[in-house]
XYZ file of C-alpha atoms in Angstrom:
248
model
C 114.991 89.951 113.190
C 114.650 88.868 116.840
C 115.994 91.213 119.525
C 119.490 90.437 120.753
C 119.749 88.554 124.024
C 122.468 89.728 126.438
C 125.233 87.201 127.114
C 124.619 85.179 130.235
C 127.394 84.608 132.726
C 128.115 81.086 131.417
C 128.143 81.837 127.697
C 131.681 83.292 127.430
C 133.056 80.074 128.927
C 131.035 78.000 126.458
C 132.340 80.100 123.560
C 135.933 79.620 124.758
C 135.346 75.871 125.034
C 133.925 75.695 121.502
C 136.923 77.608 120.135
C 139.242 75.268 122.057
C 137.544 72.275 120.424
C 138.080 73.808 116.982
C 141.729 74.493 117.818
C 142.205 70.927 119.001
C 140.768 69.496 115.770
C 143.225 71.670 113.807
C 146.142 70.565 115.995
C 145.264 66.860 116.034
C 144.291 66.650 112.369
C 141.398 64.903 110.595
C 140.068 61.825 112.376
C 140.500 63.008 115.964
C 137.828 61.424 118.159
C 135.546 62.943 120.767
C 137.310 60.918 123.452
C 140.693 62.278 122.406
C 139.390 65.857 122.351
C 137.791 65.428 125.763
C 141.048 64.118 127.228
C 143.228 66.787 125.625
C 141.040 69.668 126.792
C 140.054 68.105 130.120
C 136.401 68.632 129.295
C 133.620 66.331 130.565
C 132.608 63.886 127.785
C 129.012 65.166 127.809
C 130.207 68.757 127.302
C 132.572 67.679 124.547
C 129.825 65.815 122.667
C 127.479 68.768 123.046
C 130.043 71.181 121.613
C 130.937 68.799 118.787
C 127.287 68.395 117.827
C 126.886 72.179 117.834
C 129.953 72.713 115.646
C 128.862 69.971 113.237
C 125.389 71.497 113.045
C 126.902 74.881 112.188
C 129.199 73.231 109.561
C 132.437 74.225 111.301
C 133.180 70.503 111.743
C 132.163 67.363 109.889
C 131.933 63.764 111.008
C 134.124 61.589 108.852
C 132.286 58.930 106.855
C 133.391 56.093 109.148
C 131.968 58.026 112.167
C 135.232 57.523 114.022
C 136.373 61.101 114.138
C 135.980 64.725 113.124
C 137.530 67.127 110.633
C 137.145 70.801 109.800
C 133.978 71.683 107.948
C 133.136 74.085 105.140
C 132.618 77.146 107.313
C 135.886 76.699 109.202
C 137.710 77.772 106.050
C 136.111 81.208 106.364
C 137.864 81.835 109.689
C 141.113 82.610 107.878
C 141.762 85.238 105.241
C 142.599 83.389 102.030
C 145.918 84.148 100.391
C 145.578 85.175 96.766
C 147.560 82.575 94.851
C 148.742 83.672 91.439
C 147.327 81.325 88.804
C 149.774 79.258 86.739
C 151.279 80.760 83.604
C 149.126 78.600 81.335
C 145.966 79.917 83.021
C 147.133 83.525 82.786
C 147.808 83.012 79.086
C 144.217 81.871 78.547
C 142.864 84.895 80.425
C 145.120 87.196 78.413
C 143.912 85.588 75.190
C 140.330 86.433 76.148
C 141.371 90.032 76.896
C 142.734 90.302 73.388
C 139.453 89.033 71.946
C 137.131 91.459 73.755
C 137.200 95.152 74.522
C 135.759 94.647 77.982
C 137.644 94.109 81.216
C 138.416 90.458 82.007
C 138.887 89.268 85.584
C 139.632 85.859 87.126
C 138.543 85.097 90.712
C 139.163 82.179 93.049
C 136.604 80.792 95.512
C 139.117 79.074 97.806
C 137.842 78.822 101.393
C 134.400 79.928 100.258
C 135.497 83.512 99.661
C 135.735 85.599 96.506
C 139.357 86.558 95.821
C 140.533 88.224 92.616
C 143.631 86.353 91.425
C 144.062 87.932 87.969
C 142.341 91.337 87.726
C 142.544 93.130 84.399
C 145.327 95.758 84.691
C 143.839 97.852 81.879
C 140.291 97.786 83.297
C 140.691 97.721 87.106
C 137.777 96.020 88.879
C 135.921 97.372 91.890
C 137.629 97.205 95.277
C 138.411 93.556 96.070
C 137.478 93.866 99.744
C 134.104 95.346 98.824
C 133.410 92.524 96.356
C 134.270 89.947 99.014
C 132.101 91.603 101.650
C 129.041 92.201 99.465
C 128.937 89.290 97.004
C 125.312 89.991 96.072
C 126.314 93.035 93.960
C 128.750 91.380 91.547
C 128.397 88.631 88.970
C 131.382 86.797 90.451
C 129.794 87.038 93.888
C 126.484 85.694 92.621
C 128.262 82.621 91.258
C 129.616 81.951 94.744
C 126.261 82.517 96.454
C 124.402 80.310 93.981
C 126.685 77.425 94.907
C 125.902 77.608 98.650
C 123.395 75.372 100.462
C 122.086 78.578 102.050
C 123.385 81.835 100.580
C 122.038 83.734 103.603
C 124.877 82.227 105.678
C 127.313 84.376 103.666
C 125.274 87.510 102.980
C 124.762 89.279 106.272
C 123.495 92.526 104.750
C 121.752 93.170 101.441
C 123.269 96.622 101.217
C 122.063 98.899 98.440
C 124.658 100.684 96.299
C 122.447 101.963 93.478
C 118.771 101.980 92.639
C 119.345 98.701 90.751
C 120.872 96.767 93.640
C 118.792 93.720 94.519
C 117.938 94.066 98.203
C 114.840 91.831 98.385
C 115.801 88.352 99.622
C 113.130 86.587 97.545
C 114.230 88.407 94.387
C 117.877 87.557 94.983
C 117.007 83.951 95.824
C 115.149 83.543 92.524
C 118.041 85.037 90.571
C 120.578 82.788 92.315
C 118.479 79.740 91.462
C 118.743 80.727 87.794
C 122.495 81.293 88.165
C 122.847 77.812 89.680
C 120.910 76.333 86.751
C 122.859 78.094 83.992
C 126.307 78.708 85.515
C 126.014 82.303 84.263
C 125.600 85.391 86.442
C 125.073 89.047 85.600
C 124.884 92.352 87.401
C 123.754 95.430 85.531
C 124.420 98.670 87.389
C 123.941 97.135 90.860
C 127.287 98.331 92.214
C 127.908 101.315 89.932
C 125.054 102.755 87.863
C 126.834 102.602 84.529
C 128.937 99.481 84.969
C 128.057 95.825 84.886
C 129.604 92.409 84.456
C 128.753 88.856 83.550
C 130.576 85.802 84.827
C 130.664 82.074 84.234
C 131.543 79.331 86.686
C 134.739 77.282 86.512
C 134.392 73.857 88.155
C 136.806 71.081 89.040
C 136.704 68.683 86.104
C 136.589 65.666 88.437
C 134.601 66.711 91.516
C 132.448 69.417 89.956
C 133.335 71.741 92.838
C 133.157 75.464 92.092
C 136.776 76.659 92.100
C 136.815 79.944 90.192
C 134.875 82.426 88.100
C 135.736 84.232 84.863
C 134.096 87.624 84.371
C 133.926 90.342 81.728
C 132.915 93.856 82.709
C 131.564 96.695 80.610
C 128.714 99.192 80.220
C 125.655 98.133 82.230
C 123.240 98.387 79.297
C 125.520 96.198 77.167
C 125.804 93.571 79.892
C 122.014 93.372 80.029
C 121.852 92.302 76.379
C 121.802 88.549 75.561
C 125.415 88.675 74.316
C 125.201 85.123 73.012
C 128.537 85.162 71.193
C 130.326 86.840 74.098
C 128.903 84.378 76.641
C 129.935 81.458 74.439
C 133.448 82.911 74.153
C 133.750 83.334 77.938
C 132.404 79.817 78.532
C 134.962 78.421 76.077
C 137.842 80.103 77.904
C 136.426 79.047 81.284
C 136.383 75.459 80.040
C 140.064 75.737 79.093
C 140.859 77.100 82.567
C 139.073 74.353 84.481
C 141.819 71.676 84.366
C 144.445 74.292 85.289
C 142.761 75.698 88.395
C 141.557 72.606 90.266
């Protein structure tokens, strides 16, 4: 990691200007042009274009397909804490049906705004702390599903913190595992957060766009999670498929 460079005298003003551009795009709505932003903020056009290019490069903004304006990008969604929205009754019934079929804990998570949020945790088998799962996605199966779907998972994982001797803290190792998760739509963690506990999770995607919208996980003893569990995985995949049209 390169040593930190102290802020220069002009950088705070540039940061404020960039934040003002983001705020203006939110206020004006999708399609606002660089000229309109420049006029609203009383910024020189050259400065406005430079800030817009920076924010597009960092994925906080996107250029609309017709190149006539800008809209919020993927990373802008991470600036707000997502509100956990209770899934519809039909979805909860499917999750409950899976709970009745297995003796493991069953949890449903949403990936709205690019963040892991538990929306139907198993009341009889409470999951790990939700804030911890959201902050360290590399130590849970649900988190690995989210990371595997990112263009660059390193943009989300700021610290490969170790929780047990099994926690994957080598970037190359984690990258290889996430590539396999992306290929199969199945993620596992075996004792990486708690020595004796583990979980496996399958992806739930929008039936039209293919976008990752949620994850369905079962949790149990770490050594059991490490087994192939073919029948269990098939059962979870079947229930995830039933949830897909209800969660898009």
